[in-house]
């Protein structure tokens, strides 16, 4: 009995099992948790971190790191609002945001993969640079949207499901396919496993890494546009600390910081665990200050669990 | 007979695997005891238990009649047990002296006395004939010198038991001699030395007694090596007789296929030129650091060439990228599998299909069925011992990892030149002869094979022709009828006046 339990918790699907148990407990004991309103609210709350976690997963899988995503979300949200205001065209605004995000990602990627500077340092620098640009172009203030249709990006829905949630679902699907079913995804994991070996086996290591950073920038931009639409303005101080939430979600989901190990379902569960923890604490009226403590505890618990799993040898 | 050091009934299980089962043997005071066995036989586990890094599930370690319980590496070293692993444990950014005194700096009122420390350590190094500056940073030392420093560390703490795990694998023959002299000294002081090696010569030269492990069990224990033969040990290791592991046969060679013309780069100072024919197995022998691997990496495009060209069946180019070389039909199995061969944490299947999948994937999408098929085919053909194609390659033994990497290239289409750098390093006898058979088979099918090896019997055993390199220069060429151990070795050794690079 105990050994089956141990196998279940420490096995490949251990996190999923724990997640399912937690979900059932929360549904039973927390009033209103399962209401449609709350579930949709919960999903909407995880859109930003979920989108960024998708690309962060690829980034971590190649042993890289990106701390600049929070700043990029704020900056690209600002770009979307300002370009839309200037041109009166929402598509142009979105395009501007995506171009800006891709540019930030490319710069990160080129400095890290081509020139060979440490990813932590590089993105620590670009994180501050991009945050600074956002503050400069907005003069430190929120930029209001002049085009009311801009709100509709986040407010619209398809069959009753808000668009941002659909976008997140599509992102999960696409990144799952990319990771598992494409040469690019396999190469990403191979590079994380051993970059030197991957290069000698004919993988374009530098190009793959730069591409991943560019994708990271684009995902941050998509998240930025949706966030700006939801909060109806471009906020230079939006999404602070998002990079840490995204990395937490990935680590919770079993992505190895040493590279070479990542699953999309894991990251989805990681994102949901963080989202549910926050949601439940809100429902139970627990003070926001405690939420940091709880998130820290969850992250430590997940890492310890992973360590237990690796050392018990059940995983592989 | 009373033993100074004893393993008694050691059993160690990992989930699903019995690594050691009831292993018992003893070693007399002041004896060098050889430990042999195929990879996966349990040698490393046995050493790890001794070092305190891991704990046995059952059994005991006795030193001088007293039972020892080591909770940690520190605990073991405090009790006079030192283990020198293949992967060295020195701190690269500290000096030799600091490394040797780590954890017990000589101090006065809490201040480290640098001068005294360096003087003390230098005295020990000089005493053992190790030509290393105690004040030098470890990262500045060549690999061989680091190995010596590690052994000196064990000597310095006056260890009662020292285990050496493949100590000569990164040493030149000259450095090995210094090591052997150190071992003799330690032995005279009454130290017990456990000597793990795949090299039979060394075992016979150094050891007083030995133990052979097979599949986690004691296969044989020889209290004296008198009358013990190599063939006997080999059969104890594999449980079967292997008469001639080389098994070389003459085969017809085809036209000239590969011409290397004056290749030189940042790590190879003297341009290298040679030609190789279709179906030929061409060996490259030399000391560590002679420039053999560097030349191979230039041919493959793993490192950029500064000058020179490669001509492959008349098509002349400068290799700049491994991708290009693979497409031209050149593949390279690197010298250090862990460092740039295997993709850690990824499955056997992915390790096999990583390169060849471009042949069947469409529009960037994988074809899982085809991937599985190719992986299964290579696993079967190369007889890779793995529970399944999904197994993490890091869990395979060295020989099986090597087979997987060979499988990676055999899955390619139109391969014309295969470069294998130290193809059997750290690989057991059984897997060795399988790899040799594979190389012969490929050569018979017309593949040109370049073999880099530091093992003299191996290059002489399997190659049709051997080029010897010495200090970045191709110094001699031998064909099978001119092979002789003395001549090859003489060509590999640098001249008396400029031997600085070999130190």
CSV table of C-alpha atoms in Angstrom, one decimal, chain B residues 133-351:
chain,number,residue,atom,x,y,z
B,133,UNK,CA,54.9,24.2,-8.7
B,134,UNK,CA,53.0,24.3,-5.4
B,135,UNK,CA,52.1,27.9,-6.0
B,136,UNK,CA,50.5,27.2,-9.5
B,137,UNK,CA,46.8,27.4,-10.0
B,138,UNK,CA,45.3,24.0,-10.7
B,139,UNK,CA,43.4,25.3,-13.7
B,140,UNK,CA,46.8,26.1,-15.4
B,141,UNK,CA,48.0,22.5,-15.0
B,142,UNK,CA,47.6,19.9,-17.7
B,143,UNK,CA,45.3,17.0,-16.9
B,144,UNK,CA,48.1,14.6,-16.1
B,145,UNK,CA,49.7,16.9,-13.6
B,146,UNK,CA,46.4,17.4,-11.9
B,147,UNK,CA,46.0,13.6,-11.5
B,148,UNK,CA,49.4,13.5,-9.8
B,149,UNK,CA,48.5,16.3,-7.5
B,150,UNK,CA,45.4,14.4,-6.5
B,151,UNK,CA,47.5,11.3,-5.6
B,152,UNK,CA,49.9,13.5,-3.7
B,153,UNK,CA,47.0,14.8,-1.7
B,154,UNK,CA,46.2,11.3,-0.6
B,155,UNK,CA,49.9,10.7,0.2
B,156,UNK,CA,50.0,13.9,2.2
B,157,UNK,CA,47.3,13.0,4.7
B,158,UNK,CA,49.1,9.7,5.3
B,159,UNK,CA,46.1,7.7,4.2
B,160,UNK,CA,46.0,4.1,5.4
B,161,UNK,CA,44.0,3.0,2.3
B,162,UNK,CA,44.1,4.7,-1.1
B,163,UNK,CA,41.9,3.8,-4.0
B,164,UNK,CA,42.9,4.9,-7.4
B,165,UNK,CA,40.2,4.7,-10.1
B,166,UNK,CA,41.8,4.4,-13.6
B,167,UNK,CA,44.6,6.7,-12.6
B,168,UNK,CA,46.6,6.4,-15.8
B,169,UNK,CA,43.8,7.1,-18.2
B,170,UNK,CA,44.8,10.7,-18.7
B,171,UNK,CA,48.6,10.3,-18.0
B,172,UNK,CA,51.3,10.0,-20.6
B,173,UNK,CA,53.7,7.1,-20.2
B,174,UNK,CA,56.3,9.3,-18.5
B,175,UNK,CA,53.8,10.6,-16.0
B,176,UNK,CA,52.6,7.0,-15.4
B,177,UNK,CA,56.2,6.2,-14.4
B,178,UNK,CA,56.2,8.9,-11.8
B,179,UNK,CA,52.8,7.7,-10.5
B,180,UNK,CA,54.2,4.1,-10.3
B,181,UNK,CA,57.1,5.3,-8.2
B,182,UNK,CA,54.7,7.1,-5.9
B,183,UNK,CA,52.8,3.9,-5.5
B,184,UNK,CA,55.9,2.0,-4.6
B,185,UNK,CA,56.8,4.6,-2.0
B,186,UNK,CA,53.3,4.5,-0.4
B,187,UNK,CA,53.4,0.7,-0.5
B,188,UNK,CA,56.7,0.8,1.4
B,189,UNK,CA,55.1,2.9,4.1
B,190,UNK,CA,52.5,0.2,4.6
B,191,UNK,CA,49.6,1.8,2.8
B,192,UNK,CA,47.0,-0.4,1.1
B,193,UNK,CA,46.4,0.6,-2.5
B,194,UNK,CA,43.3,-0.5,-4.4
B,195,UNK,CA,44.1,-0.1,-8.0
B,196,UNK,CA,41.2,-0.1,-10.5
B,197,UNK,CA,42.3,-0.4,-14.1
B,198,UNK,CA,41.4,-1.8,-17.5
B,199,UNK,CA,45.0,-2.0,-18.4
B,200,UNK,CA,46.3,-5.5,-17.8
B,201,UNK,CA,50.0,-4.5,-18.2
B,202,UNK,CA,49.7,-2.1,-15.2
B,203,UNK,CA,47.9,-4.7,-13.1
B,204,UNK,CA,50.7,-7.2,-13.7
B,205,UNK,CA,53.4,-4.6,-13.2
B,206,UNK,CA,52.1,-3.1,-10.0
B,207,UNK,CA,49.8,-5.4,-8.1
B,208,UNK,CA,50.6,-8.0,-5.5
B,209,UNK,CA,47.1,-9.4,-5.4
B,210,UNK,CA,43.9,-8.8,-7.2
B,211,UNK,CA,40.2,-9.3,-7.4
B,212,UNK,CA,37.9,-9.7,-10.4
B,213,UNK,CA,34.3,-8.6,-10.3
B,214,UNK,CA,31.6,-9.8,-12.6
B,215,UNK,CA,28.0,-8.6,-12.5
B,216,UNK,CA,28.3,-7.3,-9.0
B,217,UNK,CA,29.7,-10.6,-7.6
B,218,UNK,CA,33.2,-11.7,-6.8
B,219,UNK,CA,34.4,-13.7,-9.9
B,220,UNK,CA,37.9,-14.4,-8.7
B,221,UNK,CA,40.4,-13.4,-6.0
B,222,UNK,CA,44.1,-14.0,-6.4
B,223,UNK,CA,46.2,-13.6,-3.3
B,224,UNK,CA,49.3,-13.7,-5.4
B,225,UNK,CA,49.6,-13.0,-9.1
B,226,UNK,CA,52.2,-15.8,-9.5
B,227,UNK,CA,51.1,-18.1,-12.3
B,228,UNK,CA,48.1,-16.0,-13.2
B,229,UNK,CA,47.8,-15.4,-16.9
B,230,UNK,CA,46.1,-12.6,-18.9
B,231,UNK,CA,43.8,-15.0,-20.6
B,232,UNK,CA,42.7,-16.3,-17.3
B,233,UNK,CA,41.8,-12.9,-16.0
B,234,UNK,CA,40.0,-12.0,-19.2
B,235,UNK,CA,37.9,-15.2,-19.0
B,236,UNK,CA,37.2,-14.4,-15.3
B,237,UNK,CA,36.0,-11.0,-16.3
B,238,UNK,CA,33.7,-12.0,-19.1
B,239,UNK,CA,33.0,-15.6,-18.0
B,240,UNK,CA,34.1,-16.9,-21.4
B,241,UNK,CA,37.4,-17.3,-23.3
B,242,UNK,CA,38.4,-14.6,-25.7
B,243,UNK,CA,41.3,-15.7,-27.7
B,244,UNK,CA,42.2,-12.9,-30.0
B,245,UNK,CA,40.2,-9.7,-29.5
B,246,UNK,CA,41.8,-8.0,-32.5
B,247,UNK,CA,40.8,-10.5,-35.1
B,248,UNK,CA,42.2,-8.5,-38.0
B,249,UNK,CA,41.8,-9.8,-41.5
B,250,UNK,CA,43.3,-8.5,-44.7
B,251,UNK,CA,40.8,-6.8,-47.0
B,252,UNK,CA,41.2,-5.2,-50.4
B,253,UNK,CA,41.6,-1.4,-50.3
B,254,UNK,CA,40.0,0.9,-52.8
B,255,UNK,CA,41.0,4.2,-54.4
B,256,UNK,CA,42.2,7.2,-52.6
B,257,UNK,CA,39.2,8.8,-50.9
B,258,UNK,CA,40.3,11.4,-48.4
B,259,UNK,CA,43.1,13.9,-48.9
B,260,UNK,CA,43.9,16.2,-45.9
B,261,UNK,CA,46.2,19.0,-47.1
B,262,UNK,CA,48.0,21.1,-44.6
B,263,UNK,CA,45.3,21.5,-42.0
B,264,UNK,CA,46.2,23.7,-39.0
B,265,UNK,CA,44.2,25.7,-36.5
B,266,UNK,CA,44.4,27.4,-33.1
B,267,UNK,CA,45.1,24.1,-31.3
B,268,UNK,CA,47.2,22.4,-34.0
B,269,UNK,CA,50.3,24.5,-34.8
B,270,UNK,CA,51.9,22.4,-37.5
B,271,UNK,CA,49.9,21.7,-40.7
B,272,UNK,CA,49.0,18.1,-41.0
B,273,UNK,CA,48.6,16.2,-44.3
B,274,UNK,CA,47.8,12.6,-45.2
B,275,UNK,CA,45.6,10.5,-47.5
B,276,UNK,CA,43.3,7.6,-46.7
B,277,UNK,CA,41.8,5.0,-49.1
B,278,UNK,CA,38.4,3.6,-49.4
B,279,UNK,CA,37.9,0.6,-47.0
B,280,UNK,CA,41.1,1.5,-45.1
B,281,UNK,CA,41.4,1.6,-41.3
B,282,UNK,CA,44.0,4.3,-40.7
B,283,UNK,CA,45.4,4.6,-37.2
B,284,UNK,CA,46.7,7.7,-35.4
B,285,UNK,CA,49.0,6.9,-32.5
B,286,UNK,CA,50.8,9.3,-30.2
B,287,UNK,CA,51.0,10.6,-26.7
B,288,UNK,CA,48.2,12.6,-25.1
B,289,UNK,CA,48.5,16.1,-26.5
B,290,UNK,CA,50.3,15.1,-29.7
B,291,UNK,CA,47.6,16.8,-31.8
B,292,UNK,CA,45.7,13.8,-33.1
B,293,UNK,CA,42.3,14.8,-31.8
B,294,UNK,CA,42.9,18.3,-32.8
B,295,UNK,CA,43.6,17.2,-36.4
B,296,UNK,CA,40.5,15.1,-36.4
B,297,UNK,CA,38.4,18.0,-35.2
B,298,UNK,CA,39.7,20.2,-38.0
B,299,UNK,CA,38.8,17.6,-40.6
B,300,UNK,CA,35.3,17.4,-39.1
B,301,UNK,CA,34.9,21.2,-38.8
B,302,UNK,CA,34.4,21.0,-35.0
B,303,UNK,CA,37.1,23.6,-34.7
B,304,UNK,CA,37.9,26.2,-37.3
B,305,UNK,CA,40.9,25.6,-39.6
B,306,UNK,CA,43.3,28.4,-40.1
B,307,UNK,CA,45.0,26.9,-43.1
B,308,UNK,CA,44.6,23.9,-45.3
B,309,UNK,CA,41.9,22.0,-47.1
B,310,UNK,CA,40.1,18.7,-47.1
B,311,UNK,CA,39.5,16.8,-50.4
B,312,UNK,CA,36.9,14.1,-50.3
B,313,UNK,CA,36.7,12.1,-53.5
B,314,UNK,CA,37.9,15.1,-55.5
B,315,UNK,CA,35.6,17.6,-53.9
B,316,UNK,CA,37.9,20.1,-52.2
B,317,UNK,CA,36.7,22.3,-49.3
B,318,UNK,CA,37.5,23.8,-45.9
B,319,UNK,CA,35.4,22.3,-43.2
B,320,UNK,CA,33.8,25.0,-41.0
B,321,UNK,CA,30.8,23.3,-39.5
B,322,UNK,CA,30.1,19.7,-38.4
B,323,UNK,CA,26.7,19.9,-40.1
B,324,UNK,CA,28.4,20.3,-43.5
B,325,UNK,CA,30.8,17.4,-42.8
B,326,UNK,CA,27.9,15.1,-41.9
B,327,UNK,CA,26.2,16.0,-45.2
B,328,UNK,CA,29.4,15.3,-47.1
B,329,UNK,CA,29.5,11.9,-45.4
B,330,UNK,CA,32.1,12.4,-42.6
B,331,UNK,CA,31.2,11.5,-39.1
B,332,UNK,CA,33.1,11.9,-35.8
B,333,UNK,CA,32.9,10.0,-32.5
B,334,UNK,CA,34.6,12.2,-30.0
B,335,UNK,CA,37.3,11.2,-27.6
B,336,UNK,CA,35.3,12.2,-24.5
B,337,UNK,CA,31.8,10.7,-24.7
B,338,UNK,CA,30.6,12.5,-21.6
B,339,UNK,CA,31.8,15.8,-22.7
B,340,UNK,CA,30.7,16.0,-26.3
B,341,UNK,CA,29.3,12.7,-27.3
B,342,UNK,CA,26.2,11.7,-25.4
B,343,UNK,CA,23.1,13.9,-25.0
B,344,UNK,CA,22.6,13.5,-21.2
B,345,UNK,CA,19.1,13.0,-19.9
B,346,UNK,CA,17.8,12.1,-23.4
B,347,UNK,CA,16.7,8.7,-24.5
B,348,UNK,CA,18.7,6.1,-26.4
B,349,UNK,CA,16.4,6.7,-29.3
B,350,UNK,CA,16.9,10.5,-29.4
B,351,UNK,CA,20.7,9.9,-29.2
